[in-house]
Short mmCIF file of C-alpha atoms and ligand atoms in Angstrom, two decimals:
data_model
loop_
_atom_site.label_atom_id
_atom_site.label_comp_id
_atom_site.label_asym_id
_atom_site.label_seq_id
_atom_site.Cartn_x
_atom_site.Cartn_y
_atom_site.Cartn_z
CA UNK A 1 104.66 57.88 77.20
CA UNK A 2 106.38 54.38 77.06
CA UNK A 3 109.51 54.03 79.52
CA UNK A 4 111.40 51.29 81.01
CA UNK A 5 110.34 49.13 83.81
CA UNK A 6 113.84 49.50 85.10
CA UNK A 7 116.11 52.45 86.75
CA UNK A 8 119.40 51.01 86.16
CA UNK A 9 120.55 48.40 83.51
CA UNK A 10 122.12 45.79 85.61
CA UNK A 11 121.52 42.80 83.18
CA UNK A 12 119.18 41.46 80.36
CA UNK A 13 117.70 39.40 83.07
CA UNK A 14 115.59 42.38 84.54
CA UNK A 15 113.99 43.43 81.53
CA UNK A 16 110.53 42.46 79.73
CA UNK A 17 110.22 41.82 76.13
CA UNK A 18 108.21 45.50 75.87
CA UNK A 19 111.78 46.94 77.42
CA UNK A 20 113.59 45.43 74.52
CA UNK A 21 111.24 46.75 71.91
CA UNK A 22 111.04 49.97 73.50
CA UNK A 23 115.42 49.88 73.07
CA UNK A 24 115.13 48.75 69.49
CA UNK A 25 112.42 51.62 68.43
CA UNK A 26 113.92 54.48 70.21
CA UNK A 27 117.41 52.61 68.63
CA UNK A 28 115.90 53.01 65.44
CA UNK A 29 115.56 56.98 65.83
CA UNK A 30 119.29 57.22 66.62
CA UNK A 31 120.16 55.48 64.01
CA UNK A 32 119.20 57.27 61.41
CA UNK A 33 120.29 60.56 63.62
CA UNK A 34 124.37 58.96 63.58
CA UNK A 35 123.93 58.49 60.19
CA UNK A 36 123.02 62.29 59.35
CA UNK A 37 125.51 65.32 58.83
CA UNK A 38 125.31 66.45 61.60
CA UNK A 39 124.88 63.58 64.55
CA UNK A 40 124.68 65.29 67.44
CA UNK A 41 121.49 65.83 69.49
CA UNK A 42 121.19 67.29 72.72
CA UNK A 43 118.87 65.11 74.61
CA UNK A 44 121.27 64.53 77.32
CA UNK A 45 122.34 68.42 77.48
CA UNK A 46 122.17 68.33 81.14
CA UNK A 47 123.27 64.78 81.88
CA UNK A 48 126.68 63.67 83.63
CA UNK A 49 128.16 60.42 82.87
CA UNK A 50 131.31 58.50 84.22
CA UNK A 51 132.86 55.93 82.50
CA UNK A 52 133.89 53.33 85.24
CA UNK A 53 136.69 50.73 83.29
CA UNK A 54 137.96 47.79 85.88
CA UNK A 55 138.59 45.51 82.84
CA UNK A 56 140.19 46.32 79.60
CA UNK A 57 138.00 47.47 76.85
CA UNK A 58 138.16 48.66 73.03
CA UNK A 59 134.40 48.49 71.71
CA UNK A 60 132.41 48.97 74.81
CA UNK A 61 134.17 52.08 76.24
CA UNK A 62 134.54 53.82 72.96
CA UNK A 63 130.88 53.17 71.96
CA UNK A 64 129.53 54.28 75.13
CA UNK A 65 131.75 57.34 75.17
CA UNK A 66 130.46 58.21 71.88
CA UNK A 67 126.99 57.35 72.37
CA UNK A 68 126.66 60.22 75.40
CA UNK A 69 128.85 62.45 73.12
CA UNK A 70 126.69 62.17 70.34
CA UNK A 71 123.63 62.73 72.69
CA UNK A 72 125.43 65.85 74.47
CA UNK A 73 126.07 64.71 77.87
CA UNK A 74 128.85 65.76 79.90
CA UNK A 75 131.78 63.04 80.28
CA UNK A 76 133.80 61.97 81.91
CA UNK A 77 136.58 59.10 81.76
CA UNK A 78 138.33 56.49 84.68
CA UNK A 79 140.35 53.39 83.79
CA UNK A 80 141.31 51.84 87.27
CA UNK A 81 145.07 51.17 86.09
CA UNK A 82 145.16 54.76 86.47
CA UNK A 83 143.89 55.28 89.68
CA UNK A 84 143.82 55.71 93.32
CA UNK A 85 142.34 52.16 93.18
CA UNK A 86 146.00 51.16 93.07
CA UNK A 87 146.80 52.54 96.67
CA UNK A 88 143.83 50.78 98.04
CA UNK A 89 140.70 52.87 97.51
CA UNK A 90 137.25 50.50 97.49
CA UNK A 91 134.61 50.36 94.94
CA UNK A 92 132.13 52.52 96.98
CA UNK A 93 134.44 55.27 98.10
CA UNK A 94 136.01 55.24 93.95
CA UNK A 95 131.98 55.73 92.53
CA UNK A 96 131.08 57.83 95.59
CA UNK A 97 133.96 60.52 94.78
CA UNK A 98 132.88 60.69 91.47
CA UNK A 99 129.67 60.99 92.29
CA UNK A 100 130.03 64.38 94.38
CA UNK A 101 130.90 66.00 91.46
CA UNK A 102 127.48 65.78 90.34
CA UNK A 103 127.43 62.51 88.34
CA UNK A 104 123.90 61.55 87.12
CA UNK A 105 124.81 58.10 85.53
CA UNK A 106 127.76 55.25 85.95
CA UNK A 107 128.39 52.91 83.49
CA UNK A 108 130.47 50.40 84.95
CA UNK A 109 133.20 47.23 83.86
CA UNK A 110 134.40 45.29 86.30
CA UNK A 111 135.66 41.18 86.46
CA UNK A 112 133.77 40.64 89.48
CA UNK A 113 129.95 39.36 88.70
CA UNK A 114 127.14 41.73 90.80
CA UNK A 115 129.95 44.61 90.35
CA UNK A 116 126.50 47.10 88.86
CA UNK A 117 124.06 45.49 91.11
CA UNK A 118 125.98 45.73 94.30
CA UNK A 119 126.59 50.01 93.19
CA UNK A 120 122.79 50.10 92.32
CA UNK A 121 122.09 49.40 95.74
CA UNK A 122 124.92 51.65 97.79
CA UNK A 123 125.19 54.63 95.76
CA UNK A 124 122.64 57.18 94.22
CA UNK A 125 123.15 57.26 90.26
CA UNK A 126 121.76 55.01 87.31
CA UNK A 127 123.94 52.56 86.85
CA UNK A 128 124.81 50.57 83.33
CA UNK A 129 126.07 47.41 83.35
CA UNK A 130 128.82 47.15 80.76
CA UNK A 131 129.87 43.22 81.85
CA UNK A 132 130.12 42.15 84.89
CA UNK A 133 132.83 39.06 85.23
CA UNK A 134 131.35 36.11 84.08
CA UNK A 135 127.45 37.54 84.67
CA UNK A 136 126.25 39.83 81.95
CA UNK A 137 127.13 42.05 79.47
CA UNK A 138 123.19 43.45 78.85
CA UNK A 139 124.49 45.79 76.14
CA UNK A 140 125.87 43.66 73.92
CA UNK A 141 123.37 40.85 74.13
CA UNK A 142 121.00 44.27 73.15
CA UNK A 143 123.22 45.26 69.87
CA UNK A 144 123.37 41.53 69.30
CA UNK A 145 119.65 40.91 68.64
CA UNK A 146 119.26 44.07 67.23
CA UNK A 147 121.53 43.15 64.34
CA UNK A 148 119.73 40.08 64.14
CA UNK A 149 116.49 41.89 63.51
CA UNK A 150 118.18 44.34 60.98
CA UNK A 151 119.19 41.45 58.96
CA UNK A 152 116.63 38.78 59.09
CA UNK A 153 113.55 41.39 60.16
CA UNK A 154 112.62 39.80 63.01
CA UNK A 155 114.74 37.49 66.18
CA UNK A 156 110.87 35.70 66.79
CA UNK A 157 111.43 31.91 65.24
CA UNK A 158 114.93 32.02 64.40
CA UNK A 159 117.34 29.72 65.53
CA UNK A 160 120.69 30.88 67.01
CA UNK A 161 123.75 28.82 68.03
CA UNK A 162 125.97 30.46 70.68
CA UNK A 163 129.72 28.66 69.84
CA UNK A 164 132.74 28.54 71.84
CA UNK A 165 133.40 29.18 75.58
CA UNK A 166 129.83 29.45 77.03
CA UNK A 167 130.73 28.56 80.98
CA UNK A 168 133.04 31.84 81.05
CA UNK A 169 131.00 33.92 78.71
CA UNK A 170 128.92 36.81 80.21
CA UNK A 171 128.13 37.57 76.34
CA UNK A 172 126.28 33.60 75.78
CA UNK A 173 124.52 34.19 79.51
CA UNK A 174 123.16 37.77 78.37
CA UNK A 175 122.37 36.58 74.76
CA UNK A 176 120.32 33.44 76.32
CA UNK A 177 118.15 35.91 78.29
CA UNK A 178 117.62 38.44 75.13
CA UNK A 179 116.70 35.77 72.60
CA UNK A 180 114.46 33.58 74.94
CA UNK A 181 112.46 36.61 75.65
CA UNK A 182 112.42 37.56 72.48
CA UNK A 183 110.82 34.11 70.88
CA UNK A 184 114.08 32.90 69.48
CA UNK A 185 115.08 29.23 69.49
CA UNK A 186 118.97 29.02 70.81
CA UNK A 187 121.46 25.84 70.90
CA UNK A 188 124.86 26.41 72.64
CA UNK A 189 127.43 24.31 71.48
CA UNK A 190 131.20 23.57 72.79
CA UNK A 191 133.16 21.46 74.26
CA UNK A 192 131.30 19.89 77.00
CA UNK A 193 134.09 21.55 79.65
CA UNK A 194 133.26 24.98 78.36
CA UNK A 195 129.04 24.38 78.44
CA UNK A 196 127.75 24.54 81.87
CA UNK A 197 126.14 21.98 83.39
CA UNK A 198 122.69 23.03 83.89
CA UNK A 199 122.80 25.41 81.37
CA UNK A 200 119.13 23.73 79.60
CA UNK A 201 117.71 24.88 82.57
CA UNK A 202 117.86 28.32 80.46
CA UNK A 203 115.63 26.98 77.93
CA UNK A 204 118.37 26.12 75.20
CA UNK A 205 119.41 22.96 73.42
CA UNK A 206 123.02 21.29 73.82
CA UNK A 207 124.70 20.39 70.59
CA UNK A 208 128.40 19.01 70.70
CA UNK A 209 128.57 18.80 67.25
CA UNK A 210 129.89 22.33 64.85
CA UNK A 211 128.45 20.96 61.77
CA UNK A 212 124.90 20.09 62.90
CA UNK A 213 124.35 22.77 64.92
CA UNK A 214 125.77 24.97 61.70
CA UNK A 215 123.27 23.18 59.40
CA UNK A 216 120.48 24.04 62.27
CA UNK A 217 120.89 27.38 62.70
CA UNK A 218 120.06 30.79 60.99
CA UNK A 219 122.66 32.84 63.11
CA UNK A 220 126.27 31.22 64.72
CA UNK A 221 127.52 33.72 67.58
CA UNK A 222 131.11 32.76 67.73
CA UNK A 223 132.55 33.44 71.00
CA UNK A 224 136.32 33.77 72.15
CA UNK A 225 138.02 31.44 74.63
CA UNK A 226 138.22 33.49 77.52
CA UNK A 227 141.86 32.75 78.63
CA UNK A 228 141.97 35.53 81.28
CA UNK A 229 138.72 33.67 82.94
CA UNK A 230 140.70 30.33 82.83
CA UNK A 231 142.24 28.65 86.04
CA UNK A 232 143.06 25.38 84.27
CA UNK A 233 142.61 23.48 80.93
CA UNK A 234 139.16 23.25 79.39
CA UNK A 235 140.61 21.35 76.23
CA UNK A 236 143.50 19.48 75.14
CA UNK A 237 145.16 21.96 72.84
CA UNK A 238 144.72 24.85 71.10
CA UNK A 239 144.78 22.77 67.65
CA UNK A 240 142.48 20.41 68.69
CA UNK A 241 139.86 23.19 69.83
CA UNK A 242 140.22 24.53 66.36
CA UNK A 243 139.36 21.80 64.51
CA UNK A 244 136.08 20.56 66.33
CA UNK A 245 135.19 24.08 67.05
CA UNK A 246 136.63 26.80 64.67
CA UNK A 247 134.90 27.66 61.65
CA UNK A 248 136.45 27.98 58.39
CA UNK A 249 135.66 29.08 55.27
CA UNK A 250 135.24 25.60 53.97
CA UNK A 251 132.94 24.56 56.46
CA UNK A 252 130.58 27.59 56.16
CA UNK A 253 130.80 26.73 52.47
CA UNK A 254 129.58 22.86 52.84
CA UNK A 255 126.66 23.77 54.88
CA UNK A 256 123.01 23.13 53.33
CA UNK A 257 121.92 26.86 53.56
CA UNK A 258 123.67 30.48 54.52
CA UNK A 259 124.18 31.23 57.68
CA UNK A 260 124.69 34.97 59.53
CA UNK A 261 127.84 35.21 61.47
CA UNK A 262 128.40 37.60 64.07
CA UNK A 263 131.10 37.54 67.16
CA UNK A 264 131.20 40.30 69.78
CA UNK A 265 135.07 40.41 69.66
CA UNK A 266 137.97 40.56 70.20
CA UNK A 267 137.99 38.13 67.38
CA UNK A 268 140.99 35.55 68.20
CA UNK A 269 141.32 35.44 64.48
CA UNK A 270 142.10 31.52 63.02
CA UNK A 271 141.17 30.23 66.93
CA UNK A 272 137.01 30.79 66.71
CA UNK A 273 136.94 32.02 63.18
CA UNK A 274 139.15 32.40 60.53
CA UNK A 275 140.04 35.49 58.86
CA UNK A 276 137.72 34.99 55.32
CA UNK A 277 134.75 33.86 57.90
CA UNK A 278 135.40 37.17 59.95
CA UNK A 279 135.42 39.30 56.91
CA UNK A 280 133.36 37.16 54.20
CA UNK A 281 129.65 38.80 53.13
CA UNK A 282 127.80 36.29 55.53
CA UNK A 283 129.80 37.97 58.97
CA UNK A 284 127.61 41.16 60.37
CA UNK A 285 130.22 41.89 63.25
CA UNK A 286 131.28 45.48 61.91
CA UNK A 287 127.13 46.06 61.63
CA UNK A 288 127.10 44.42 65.74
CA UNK A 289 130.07 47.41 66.18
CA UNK A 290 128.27 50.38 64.79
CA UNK A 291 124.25 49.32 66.28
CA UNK A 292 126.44 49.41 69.35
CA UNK A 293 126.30 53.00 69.87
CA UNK A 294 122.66 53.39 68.79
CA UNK A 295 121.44 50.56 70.99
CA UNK A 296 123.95 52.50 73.92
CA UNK A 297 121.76 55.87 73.01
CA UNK A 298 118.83 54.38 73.44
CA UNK A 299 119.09 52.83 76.69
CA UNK A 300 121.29 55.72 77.95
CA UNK A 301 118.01 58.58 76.87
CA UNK A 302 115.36 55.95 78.47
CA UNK A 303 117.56 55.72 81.41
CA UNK A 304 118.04 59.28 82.39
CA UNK A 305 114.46 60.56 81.57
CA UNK A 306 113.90 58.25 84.50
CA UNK A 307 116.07 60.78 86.68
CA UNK A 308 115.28 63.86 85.28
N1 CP B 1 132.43 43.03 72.93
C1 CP B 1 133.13 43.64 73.91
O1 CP B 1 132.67 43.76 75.06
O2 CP B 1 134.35 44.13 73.51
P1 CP B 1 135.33 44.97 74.44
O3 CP B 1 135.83 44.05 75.52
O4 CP B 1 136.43 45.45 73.53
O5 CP B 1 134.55 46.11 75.03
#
């Protein structure tokens, strides 16, 4: 029987391109099991999971919380600004109280980077990493692809431009990872304060310029400034940003061939994208939303029939 090389998801960069597949197939079966009457199966009958929020959240938490839901496990919810966190409790003592109420998994938000790989080695559950700071965010970088694939039928030889605020973004590191091991040619593009440094190291291209990297690729991944990551300015002014790296309708329009868009939001509508590019026929992001909880159910079954 095929499993994962892994016991925790920590980040895209500790999987194999067989992992990936194996996600996207088993994806593929609970897919077509959300979209039935009745959605619910009970592969996870037996299966605690807590919900671990340090950060804010809208799509992440809710798909997760779904995904177990719709696979039967038991859940359960914590958002730090509600907790004993506040009077001083660490990270270890929080997850290890939860834990002794019989807690099989913990997926886990938190701003600092190594948050899930730092619990993977002090506590005894499978931890998911569901962004980590500035690190990774291996479950959207997962959905991500996999909506590439649904729409073009394959990520192999397709070339994808990650826009916007790369040096912040735990969504462009994770995405780099996925797509390289996936055979997908990726150009990051931004102003040269927001790319990092070494970042071909990775394996990806540097373009500073919207339009030619537009005309390049198949698929633009607009990405968000990350103003609650920012310590100083990475750009003159908003305005400015917007004009050498927002896309409009007009620009998508001009370009020699259609393009995909997709963003993993929030979507600082008329910043990165403007309203008719976030909602026009070429954007996917509401198809990114909803493989998010199938892509979630996959990696949540694979994980825990590693700790049954
Ligand atoms: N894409 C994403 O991680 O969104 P949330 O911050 O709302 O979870």
């Amino acid at each position: 029987m095929s499993e994962l090389s892994v016991k925790h998801l920590l980040g895209i960069k500790y999987l194999n391109e067989k992992d990936i597949q194996l996600i996207f197939e088993t994806a593929d079966h609970f897919k077509e099991v959300i979209n039935r009457s009745i959605k619910k199966v009970p592969s996870l009958r037996d299966i605690t999971i807590a919900n671990i929020f340090f950060e804010n959240s809208t799509r992440t938490k809710l798909s997760f919380e779904l995904a177990e839901k719709r696979l039967s496990a038991d859940v359960i919810n914590f958002s730090s600004g509600q907790s004993s966190v506040k009077k001083g409790e660490t990270l270890i003592d929080t997850v290890n109280n939860i834990l002794s109420m019989k807690v099989d998994m913990v997926v886990i938000r938190h701003p600092n980077p190594g948050a899930g790989i730092f619990l993977s080695k002090n506590v005894k559950a499978a931890i998911v990493n569901a962004g980590d700071g500035a690190h990774e965010h291996p479950t959207q970088a997962l959905l991500d692809s996999y909506s590439i694939r649904e729409e073009l039928g394959d990520v192999r030889g397709k070339n994808v431009v990650i826009v916007g605020d790369i040096l912040h973004s735990r969504v462009a590191l994770s995405n780099i990872f996925a797509l390289k091991l996936q055979g997908a040619h990726v150009k990051v593009c931004g102003p040269k304060t927001l790319l990092p440094r070494y970042i071909e190291a990775l394996g990806v291209k540097v373009e500073t310029n919207l339009r030619k990297a537009l005309n390049w690729c198949d698929v633009a991944n607009m990405l968000r400034i990350q103003s609650e990551r920012l310590d100083i300015s990475y750009f003159p002014t908003t305005r400015e940003y917007i004009q050498q790296f927002g896309v409009n309708k007009a620009l998508l329009d001009s370009l020699d061939k259609e393009i995909v868009i997709m963003h993993p939001g929030p979507i600082n509508r008329g910043v990165e994208i403007t309203s008719d590019v976030a909602d026009s026929k070429q954007s996917i992001i509401l198809n990114q939303v909803e493989n998010g909880v199938a892509i979630r159910m996959a990696i949540l079954y694979l994980l825990a029939s590693k700790i049954k």
